[in-house]
DNA sequence: CCGAATCATTACGATAACGTATCAAAAATA
DNA sequence: TATTTTTGATACGTTATCGTAATGATTCGG
């Protein structure tokens, strides 16, 4: 029997999954990112490149300065990297880093763990 | 074939699910809660009562003033309610509200929707 | 009883994030 | 080439949250 046929992921159970995984990340000493910051980070790792400030801004429906600030923090954490766009030097390209990959990979594992113990 | 046997919820796919659902909540005009605030709200709705400040504080590994402040915001939104504990009048009991139930119910539906379209 | 412990909250100064307006630099347009 | 547009970043004042330390109220223990 496949692991995911954890009875059926109803909205209520998904809410519990969200709670468990979120609680784990709040408890841990991991850098606590706002919803926006986390959303930016995930976008870069989950959505195919390239990623620019204006692209993230429009897809998230958030002002450009807010994206710039989120990038400031995520770059300071070394979770993302800004790289000048050679073809259009007004733009920058947001890239992944090893540290960011590890952070999100751990987070993904944490969600999977929460899913595994959803009935405990 | 059950809906949830969506191939198999690997950590990477769970990360994408998290991204999609989080993006939806960032995009929407819904009140944006910090991770801690969301965690408090979810705890009250997902974990069996009773809920007190000290209980939330210790389970989340967060200072009591931080919980009080989160409650300030969540009560202002009418997502939670403080009720004096009759048996021990030093304590308060945190309770659910209709508005909070609706908010979380909608959020659960949103996650379910993201799960449904995980492969789009 | 009366001091000590426990509960939630408030005070405080520091830090972080917000939105709007503006900026310099580069590109597109004319 | 001169003007306009676009891009990402900064400036500015405001609001929100933080952690530590106190505060008032209540309960517990001797």
Short mmCIF file of C-alpha atoms (C1' of nucleotides) in Angstrom, two decimals:
data_model
loop_
_atom_site.label_atom_id
_atom_site.label_comp_id
_atom_site.label_asym_id
_atom_site.label_seq_id
_atom_site.Cartn_x
_atom_site.Cartn_y
_atom_site.Cartn_z
CA UNK A 1 0.00 0.00 0.00
CA UNK A 2 1.42 3.34 -1.09
CA UNK A 3 2.40 5.73 1.64
CA UNK A 4 0.31 8.59 0.31
CA UNK A 5 -2.96 6.83 0.36
CA UNK A 6 -2.96 8.19 3.90
CA UNK A 7 -6.71 7.81 3.87
CA UNK A 8 -7.52 10.79 1.72
CA UNK A 9 -6.12 14.21 2.03
CA UNK A 10 -9.22 16.16 2.87
CA UNK A 11 -8.99 19.92 3.49
CA UNK A 12 -9.08 19.28 7.23
CA UNK A 13 -6.22 16.84 7.05
CA UNK A 14 -4.27 19.19 4.82
CA UNK A 15 -4.80 21.86 7.44
CA UNK A 16 -3.35 19.55 10.04
CA UNK A 17 -0.43 18.77 7.77
CA UNK A 18 0.16 22.49 7.33
CA UNK A 19 -0.01 22.99 11.09
CA UNK A 20 2.43 20.20 11.87
CA UNK A 21 4.99 21.28 9.31
CA UNK A 22 4.66 24.95 10.19
CA UNK A 23 4.97 24.19 13.88
CA UNK A 24 8.15 22.27 13.26
CA UNK A 25 9.68 25.20 11.37
CA UNK A 26 8.62 27.67 14.06
CA UNK A 27 10.07 25.50 16.78
CA UNK A 28 13.40 25.01 15.08
CA UNK A 29 16.20 27.51 15.13
CA UNK A 30 15.86 27.95 11.40
CA UNK A 31 15.73 31.53 10.10
CA UNK A 32 12.11 32.57 10.25
CA UNK A 33 10.94 33.95 6.95
CA UNK A 34 7.76 35.85 6.34
CA UNK A 35 5.16 34.39 4.02
CA UNK A 36 6.38 36.65 1.24
CA UNK A 37 10.02 35.79 1.73
CA UNK A 38 9.23 32.10 1.79
CA UNK A 39 7.11 32.52 -1.29
CA UNK A 40 9.95 34.22 -3.16
CA UNK A 41 12.40 31.54 -2.12
CA UNK A 42 10.08 28.73 -3.15
CA UNK A 43 9.28 30.37 -6.47
CA UNK A 44 12.94 30.43 -7.43
CA UNK A 45 13.36 26.79 -6.55
CA UNK A 46 10.07 25.42 -7.83
CA UNK A 47 9.29 27.48 -10.91
CA UNK A 48 11.52 27.17 -13.98
CA UNK A 49 13.99 30.05 -14.47
CA UNK A 50 14.69 32.79 -15.25
CA UNK A 51 13.56 34.83 -12.26
CA UNK A 52 13.62 38.60 -12.17
CA UNK A 53 12.35 41.17 -9.71
CA UNK A 54 9.57 42.31 -12.01
CA UNK A 55 8.59 38.72 -12.77
CA UNK A 56 8.34 37.77 -9.12
CA UNK A 57 6.58 41.03 -8.39
CA UNK A 58 3.86 40.50 -10.95
CA UNK A 59 3.37 36.79 -10.33
CA UNK A 60 3.05 37.37 -6.60
CA UNK A 61 1.03 40.57 -6.94
CA UNK A 62 3.49 42.37 -4.66
CA UNK A 63 5.34 45.66 -5.16
CA UNK A 64 8.85 45.60 -6.57
CA UNK A 65 10.44 47.20 -3.49
CA UNK A 66 8.93 44.43 -1.41
CA UNK A 67 10.58 41.87 -3.67
CA UNK A 68 13.90 43.74 -3.50
CA UNK A 69 13.73 43.70 0.29
CA UNK A 70 12.87 40.02 0.36
CA UNK A 71 15.86 39.38 -1.89
CA UNK A 72 18.05 41.47 0.41
CA UNK A 73 17.21 39.17 3.27
CA UNK A 74 17.38 35.93 1.29
CA UNK A 75 20.72 36.92 -0.24
CA UNK A 76 22.04 37.90 3.18
CA UNK A 77 21.14 34.40 4.31
CA UNK A 78 22.91 33.09 1.21
CA UNK A 79 19.73 31.31 0.17
CA UNK A 80 19.64 33.14 -3.17
CA UNK A 81 22.06 35.06 -5.37
CA UNK A 82 21.63 38.10 -7.59
CA UNK A 83 23.37 37.93 -10.93
CA UNK A 84 23.45 40.75 -13.47
CA UNK A 85 21.67 39.89 -16.68
CA UNK A 86 24.21 40.16 -19.51
CA UNK A 87 21.66 40.62 -22.26
CA UNK A 88 19.76 43.38 -20.46
CA UNK A 89 21.90 45.08 -17.89
CA UNK A 90 18.94 46.76 -16.23
CA UNK A 91 17.75 43.40 -15.04
CA UNK A 92 19.11 40.93 -12.59
CA UNK A 93 18.63 37.21 -12.53
CA UNK A 94 17.88 35.51 -9.24
CA UNK A 95 19.67 32.22 -8.81
CA UNK A 96 19.74 29.36 -6.38
CA UNK A 97 22.54 28.60 -3.96
CA UNK A 98 23.71 25.45 -2.27
CA UNK A 99 22.63 26.73 1.12
CA UNK A 100 19.17 27.59 -0.13
CA UNK A 101 18.85 24.16 -1.71
CA UNK A 102 19.76 22.50 1.54
CA UNK A 103 17.33 24.65 3.49
CA UNK A 104 14.41 23.86 1.20
CA UNK A 105 15.36 20.24 0.90
CA UNK A 106 15.27 19.93 4.67
CA UNK A 107 11.96 21.71 4.73
CA UNK A 108 10.53 19.34 2.13
CA UNK A 109 11.72 16.41 4.21
CA UNK A 110 10.07 17.95 7.25
CA UNK A 111 6.73 18.20 5.46
CA UNK A 112 7.08 14.62 4.32
CA UNK A 113 7.76 13.59 7.89
CA UNK A 114 4.67 15.44 9.06
CA UNK A 115 2.64 13.70 6.39
CA UNK A 116 3.99 10.36 7.51
CA UNK A 117 2.88 10.95 11.10
CA UNK A 118 -0.36 12.68 10.27
CA UNK A 119 -2.34 10.19 12.30
CA UNK A 120 -0.20 10.07 15.43
CA UNK B 1 -8.37 5.55 -8.36
CA UNK B 2 -8.29 7.78 -5.30
CA UNK B 3 -7.47 11.40 -5.85
CA UNK B 4 -4.58 11.44 -3.42
CA UNK B 5 -2.59 8.77 -5.03
CA UNK B 6 -1.35 11.75 -7.03
CA UNK B 7 1.67 9.77 -8.03
CA UNK B 8 3.34 9.96 -4.64
CA UNK B 9 3.93 12.92 -2.47
CA UNK B 10 7.68 13.15 -2.45
CA UNK B 11 9.42 15.97 -0.57
CA UNK B 12 9.87 17.84 -3.84
CA UNK B 13 6.22 17.60 -4.69
CA UNK B 14 5.27 18.63 -1.17
CA UNK B 15 7.51 21.66 -1.63
CA UNK B 16 5.63 22.52 -4.79
CA UNK B 17 2.33 22.05 -2.98
CA UNK B 18 3.54 24.39 -0.24
CA UNK B 19 4.61 26.92 -2.84
CA UNK B 20 1.33 26.85 -4.72
CA UNK B 21 -0.81 27.19 -1.61
CA UNK B 22 1.41 29.85 -0.08
CA UNK B 23 1.47 31.82 -3.32
CA UNK B 24 -2.29 31.78 -3.43
CA UNK B 25 -2.52 33.19 0.09
CA UNK B 26 0.10 35.85 -0.65
CA UNK B 27 -1.69 36.90 -3.81
CA UNK B 28 -5.09 37.15 -2.21
CA UNK B 29 -6.29 40.08 -0.18
CA UNK B 30 -6.48 37.86 2.87
CA UNK B 31 -4.88 39.20 6.06
CA UNK B 32 -1.26 38.19 5.91
CA UNK B 33 -0.20 36.45 9.06
CA UNK B 34 3.34 35.72 10.11
CA UNK B 35 4.42 32.13 10.51
CA UNK B 36 3.99 32.41 14.26
CA UNK B 37 0.55 33.93 14.04
CA UNK B 38 -0.57 31.29 11.57
CA UNK B 39 0.90 28.63 13.79
CA UNK B 40 -1.05 29.90 16.81
CA UNK B 41 -4.26 30.08 14.82
CA UNK B 42 -3.82 26.58 13.46
CA UNK B 43 -2.95 25.17 16.85
CA UNK B 44 -6.23 26.38 18.31
CA UNK B 45 -8.21 24.88 15.47
CA UNK B 46 -6.31 21.66 15.00
CA UNK B 47 -5.19 20.65 18.47
CA UNK B 48 -7.81 19.63 21.05
CA UNK B 49 -8.58 22.31 23.66
CA UNK B 50 -8.01 23.87 26.07
CA UNK B 51 -5.48 26.42 24.84
CA UNK B 52 -3.67 28.85 27.11
CA UNK B 53 -0.89 31.34 26.53
CA UNK B 54 1.63 29.28 28.46
CA UNK B 55 0.55 26.11 26.66
CA UNK B 56 0.97 27.64 23.23
CA UNK B 57 4.19 29.26 24.35
CA UNK B 58 5.80 26.03 25.47
CA UNK B 59 4.51 23.88 22.62
CA UNK B 60 5.76 26.38 20.07
CA UNK B 61 8.97 27.17 21.91
CA UNK B 62 8.18 30.88 21.74
CA UNK B 63 8.11 33.50 24.50
CA UNK B 64 4.80 34.26 26.20
CA UNK B 65 4.79 37.94 25.15
CA UNK B 66 5.12 36.81 21.56
CA UNK B 67 2.03 34.65 22.01
CA UNK B 68 0.15 37.52 23.63
CA UNK B 69 0.99 39.75 20.68
CA UNK B 70 -0.07 37.10 18.19
CA UNK B 71 -3.35 36.78 20.09
CA UNK B 72 -3.76 40.56 20.01
CA UNK B 73 -3.67 40.48 16.24
CA UNK B 74 -5.75 37.34 15.83
CA UNK B 75 -8.40 38.63 18.23
CA UNK B 76 -8.44 41.99 16.45
CA UNK B 77 -9.17 40.06 13.26
CA UNK B 78 -11.87 38.20 15.18
CA UNK B 79 -10.20 34.91 14.28
CA UNK B 80 -9.83 33.96 17.96
CA UNK B 81 -11.37 34.96 21.27
CA UNK B 82 -9.92 35.27 24.78
CA UNK B 83 -12.08 33.94 27.55
CA UNK B 84 -11.22 34.16 31.23
CA UNK B 85 -10.68 30.78 32.84
CA UNK B 86 -13.21 30.44 35.65
CA UNK B 87 -11.31 27.78 37.57
CA UNK B 88 -8.02 29.71 37.58
CA UNK B 89 -8.57 33.40 37.02
CA UNK B 90 -4.92 34.02 36.26
CA UNK B 91 -5.32 32.08 33.03
CA UNK B 92 -7.25 32.71 29.88
CA UNK B 93 -8.66 30.22 27.46
CA UNK B 94 -8.28 30.82 23.75
CA UNK B 95 -11.32 29.91 21.72
CA UNK B 96 -12.36 29.68 18.11
CA UNK B 97 -14.68 32.06 16.31
CA UNK B 98 -16.92 31.69 13.30
CA UNK B 99 -14.75 34.07 11.30
CA UNK B 100 -11.60 32.14 12.12
CA UNK B 101 -13.29 28.88 11.18
CA UNK B 102 -14.29 30.29 7.83
CA UNK B 103 -10.81 31.65 7.20
CA UNK B 104 -9.12 28.34 7.92
CA UNK B 105 -11.75 26.37 6.11
CA UNK B 106 -11.13 28.46 3.01
CA UNK B 107 -7.41 27.99 3.44
CA UNK B 108 -7.82 24.22 3.71
CA UNK B 109 -9.86 24.26 0.52
CA UNK B 110 -7.15 26.31 -1.15
CA UNK B 111 -4.50 23.74 -0.24
CA UNK B 112 -6.75 20.97 -1.52
CA UNK B 113 -7.18 22.86 -4.76
CA UNK B 114 -3.41 23.25 -5.09
CA UNK B 115 -3.01 19.54 -4.50
CA UNK B 116 -5.57 18.80 -7.15
CA UNK B 117 -3.66 20.85 -9.73
CA UNK B 118 -0.21 19.84 -8.64
CA UNK B 119 0.65 18.60 -12.11
CA UNK B 120 -0.64 21.51 -14.17
"C1'" DC C 1 -2.32 34.39 56.95
"C1'" DC C 2 1.90 35.99 54.13
"C1'" DG C 3 5.63 35.38 51.22
"C1'" DA C 4 6.79 32.88 46.95
"C1'" DA C 5 5.46 31.19 42.58
"C1'" DT C 6 2.66 31.50 38.42
"C1'" DC C 7 -0.36 33.62 35.06
"C1'" DA C 8 -1.01 37.00 31.26
"C1'" DT C 9 0.10 41.47 30.02
"C1'" DT C 10 2.60 45.87 29.44
"C1'" DA C 11 6.88 48.74 28.98
"C1'" DC C 12 10.78 49.52 26.54
"C1'" DG C 13 14.25 50.15 23.08
"C1'" DA C 14 15.75 47.87 18.90
"C1'" DT C 15 15.01 45.79 14.51
"C1'" DA C 16 12.44 44.72 10.43
"C1'" DA C 17 8.96 45.26 6.94
"C1'" DC C 18 5.59 48.07 4.86
"C1'" DG C 19 3.86 51.45 0.70
"C1'" DT C 20 4.64 55.46 -2.00
"C1'" DA C 21 7.60 58.29 -4.24
"C1'" DT C 22 11.93 58.85 -6.31
"C1'" DC C 23 16.40 57.54 -8.14
"C1'" DA C 24 20.24 56.31 -11.57
"C1'" DA C 25 21.19 53.29 -15.25
"C1'" DA C 26 20.06 51.01 -19.35
"C1'" DA C 27 17.14 50.17 -23.25
"C1'" DA C 28 13.66 51.27 -26.53
"C1'" DT C 29 11.61 54.58 -29.40
"C1'" DA C 30 11.29 58.58 -32.15
"C1'" DT D 1 20.65 61.87 -30.90
"C1'" DA D 2 17.02 63.19 -27.73
"C1'" DT D 3 13.06 61.57 -25.23
"C1'" DT D 4 10.46 58.14 -23.08
"C1'" DT D 5 10.09 53.72 -20.89
"C1'" DT D 6 11.65 50.17 -18.11
"C1'" DT D 7 14.40 47.99 -14.42
"C1'" DG D 8 16.02 47.35 -9.89
"C1'" DA D 9 17.28 49.89 -5.88
"C1'" DT D 10 16.82 53.77 -2.29
"C1'" DA D 11 14.65 57.23 0.71
"C1'" DC D 12 11.29 58.25 3.80
"C1'" DG D 13 7.99 58.04 7.40
"C1'" DT D 14 4.87 54.57 9.40
"C1'" DT D 15 3.60 50.37 11.42
"C1'" DA D 16 4.55 45.85 13.33
"C1'" DT D 17 7.24 42.57 15.79
"C1'" DC D 18 11.01 41.27 18.49
"C1'" DG D 19 13.30 39.83 23.30
"C1'" DT D 20 14.10 41.14 27.98
"C1'" DA D 21 12.48 42.93 31.95
"C1'" DA D 22 9.06 44.56 34.82
"C1'" DT D 23 3.86 44.77 36.45
"C1'" DG D 24 -0.61 43.53 38.48
"C1'" DA D 25 -3.52 39.81 39.58
"C1'" DT D 26 -4.25 35.30 41.37
"C1'" DT D 27 -3.00 30.98 43.47
"C1'" DC D 28 -0.07 28.02 46.11
"C1'" DG D 29 2.73 26.62 50.14
"C1'" DG D 30 4.54 26.95 54.61
#
